[in-house]
Amino acid sequence: MFVTRIEDAHPYQPPGHHDIYCLRLQGADATPARETVVGLSHLLPQGGAVWDTSGQEKVYFVCSGEVTVCTDDDEVVLKPFDSCCIQAGERRAVVNRSNLPASMLVVMLPIPAKEV
């Protein structure tokens, strides 16, 4: 078993993200988990991720606050315990349009070594 205590989680800064504090909880460089990568993102008001695509499928799960997820086809406000799946190659943007911080789990497949 590999436990990551929140006080031991390491921050990382994904490209195209602003006013977000991201912590790696499982996978990638945090633990030997190979099938999934789990991060915790704390979004300040107006913080988010710019329009982009990824080769990875991602699941966003809102723990607290509100997070708006935009795709070319839709825009939805996720509230606590809401989640969504962004398909690999699907263009998306994420923003906290509220005046309060928000926290969101991000679950994804690991990035293949050749893409790092």
Short mmCIF file of C-alpha atoms in Angstrom, two decimals:
data_model
loop_
_atom_site.label_atom_id
_atom_site.label_comp_id
_atom_site.label_asym_id
_atom_site.label_seq_id
_atom_site.Cartn_x
_atom_site.Cartn_y
_atom_site.Cartn_z
CA MET A 1 0.00 0.00 0.00
CA PHE A 2 1.22 3.50 -0.81
CA VAL A 3 -0.29 6.26 1.30
CA THR A 4 0.10 9.93 0.46
CA ARG A 5 -0.64 12.16 3.41
CA ILE A 6 -1.84 15.59 2.35
CA GLU A 7 1.02 17.26 4.22
CA ASP A 8 3.49 15.17 2.17
CA ALA A 9 1.90 15.69 -1.27
CA HIS A 10 4.17 17.46 -3.75
CA PRO A 11 2.98 20.48 -5.74
CA TYR A 12 3.26 20.63 -9.52
CA GLN A 13 2.35 23.30 -12.08
CA PRO A 14 0.74 22.03 -15.29
CA PRO A 15 1.21 24.23 -18.36
CA GLY A 16 -1.64 26.60 -19.18
CA HIS A 17 -2.94 26.71 -15.61
CA HIS A 18 -3.14 29.93 -13.58
CA ASP A 19 -4.10 30.66 -9.98
CA ILE A 20 -4.31 26.92 -9.26
CA TYR A 21 -2.30 25.06 -6.63
CA CYS A 22 -1.95 21.44 -7.75
CA LEU A 23 -0.83 18.51 -5.59
CA ARG A 24 0.06 15.05 -6.88
CA LEU A 25 -1.60 12.40 -4.71
CA GLN A 26 -1.01 9.15 -6.58
CA GLY A 27 0.89 7.98 -9.65
CA ALA A 28 3.43 9.81 -11.81
CA ASP A 29 6.23 10.91 -9.46
CA ALA A 30 4.16 10.49 -6.25
CA THR A 31 3.73 6.71 -5.92
CA PRO A 32 4.29 3.58 -8.03
CA ALA A 33 0.64 3.57 -9.21
CA ARG A 34 0.84 2.82 -12.95
CA GLU A 35 -2.76 2.75 -14.12
CA THR A 36 -3.92 6.12 -12.82
CA VAL A 37 -2.66 9.53 -11.79
CA VAL A 38 -4.62 11.47 -9.16
CA GLY A 39 -4.13 15.12 -8.38
CA LEU A 40 -5.86 17.64 -6.15
CA SER A 41 -6.30 21.13 -7.57
CA HIS A 42 -7.18 24.17 -5.47
CA LEU A 43 -8.55 26.92 -7.72
CA LEU A 44 -8.57 30.51 -6.55
CA PRO A 45 -11.41 32.75 -7.74
CA GLN A 46 -10.99 33.26 -11.51
CA GLY A 47 -8.25 30.61 -11.55
CA GLY A 48 -8.34 27.91 -14.16
CA ALA A 49 -6.87 26.18 -17.18
CA VAL A 50 -6.84 27.74 -20.64
CA TRP A 51 -8.42 26.11 -23.70
CA ASP A 52 -6.35 23.04 -24.51
CA THR A 53 -6.53 19.39 -25.48
CA SER A 54 -4.80 16.40 -24.00
CA GLY A 55 -4.09 12.88 -25.17
CA GLN A 56 -5.41 11.68 -21.82
CA GLU A 57 -8.93 11.04 -20.66
CA LYS A 58 -9.57 13.02 -17.45
CA VAL A 59 -12.19 12.85 -14.74
CA TYR A 60 -12.87 16.01 -12.72
CA PHE A 61 -14.54 15.57 -9.32
CA VAL A 62 -15.39 18.75 -7.40
CA CYS A 63 -14.77 18.42 -3.65
CA SER A 64 -15.76 21.97 -2.67
CA GLY A 65 -16.79 25.22 -4.33
CA GLU A 66 -17.86 25.52 -7.96
CA VAL A 67 -15.88 24.84 -11.12
CA THR A 68 -17.05 25.67 -14.64
CA VAL A 69 -15.90 23.22 -17.31
CA CYS A 70 -16.21 24.35 -20.93
CA THR A 71 -15.94 22.25 -24.08
CA ASP A 72 -16.67 23.14 -27.68
CA ASP A 73 -20.14 21.60 -27.24
CA ASP A 74 -21.11 22.51 -23.70
CA GLU A 75 -20.45 24.49 -20.53
CA VAL A 76 -21.38 23.15 -17.11
CA VAL A 77 -20.97 24.32 -13.51
CA LEU A 78 -19.87 21.46 -11.28
CA LYS A 79 -20.72 21.72 -7.58
CA PRO A 80 -19.52 19.55 -4.67
CA PHE A 81 -19.65 15.83 -5.50
CA ASP A 82 -20.41 16.50 -9.20
CA SER A 83 -18.02 15.06 -11.75
CA CYS A 84 -17.42 14.96 -15.49
CA CYS A 85 -15.26 13.06 -17.93
CA ILE A 86 -13.21 14.84 -20.60
CA GLN A 87 -12.33 12.49 -23.44
CA ALA A 88 -8.80 12.25 -24.85
CA GLY A 89 -8.48 14.90 -27.57
CA GLU A 90 -11.54 16.87 -26.38
CA ARG A 91 -10.83 20.60 -26.11
CA ARG A 92 -11.65 22.06 -22.71
CA ALA A 93 -11.17 25.05 -20.42
CA VAL A 94 -11.72 25.13 -16.65
CA VAL A 95 -12.42 28.20 -14.51
CA ASN A 96 -13.59 29.05 -11.02
CA ARG A 97 -16.00 31.92 -11.74
CA SER A 98 -17.05 32.27 -8.11
CA ASN A 99 -15.58 34.51 -5.41
CA LEU A 100 -14.64 31.53 -3.23
CA PRO A 101 -11.87 28.93 -3.63
CA ALA A 102 -12.73 25.54 -5.13
CA SER A 103 -11.07 22.13 -4.82
CA MET A 104 -11.20 19.39 -7.44
CA LEU A 105 -9.76 15.91 -7.82
CA VAL A 106 -8.30 15.19 -11.24
CA VAL A 107 -8.00 11.53 -12.23
CA MET A 108 -6.23 10.51 -15.44
CA LEU A 109 -4.20 7.81 -17.10
CA PRO A 110 -0.45 8.37 -16.82
CA ILE A 111 1.29 10.22 -19.63
CA PRO A 112 3.31 7.75 -21.72
CA ALA A 113 7.07 8.26 -21.21
CA LYS A 114 7.58 9.31 -24.86
CA GLU A 115 5.20 12.29 -24.35
CA VAL A 116 6.85 13.63 -21.18
#
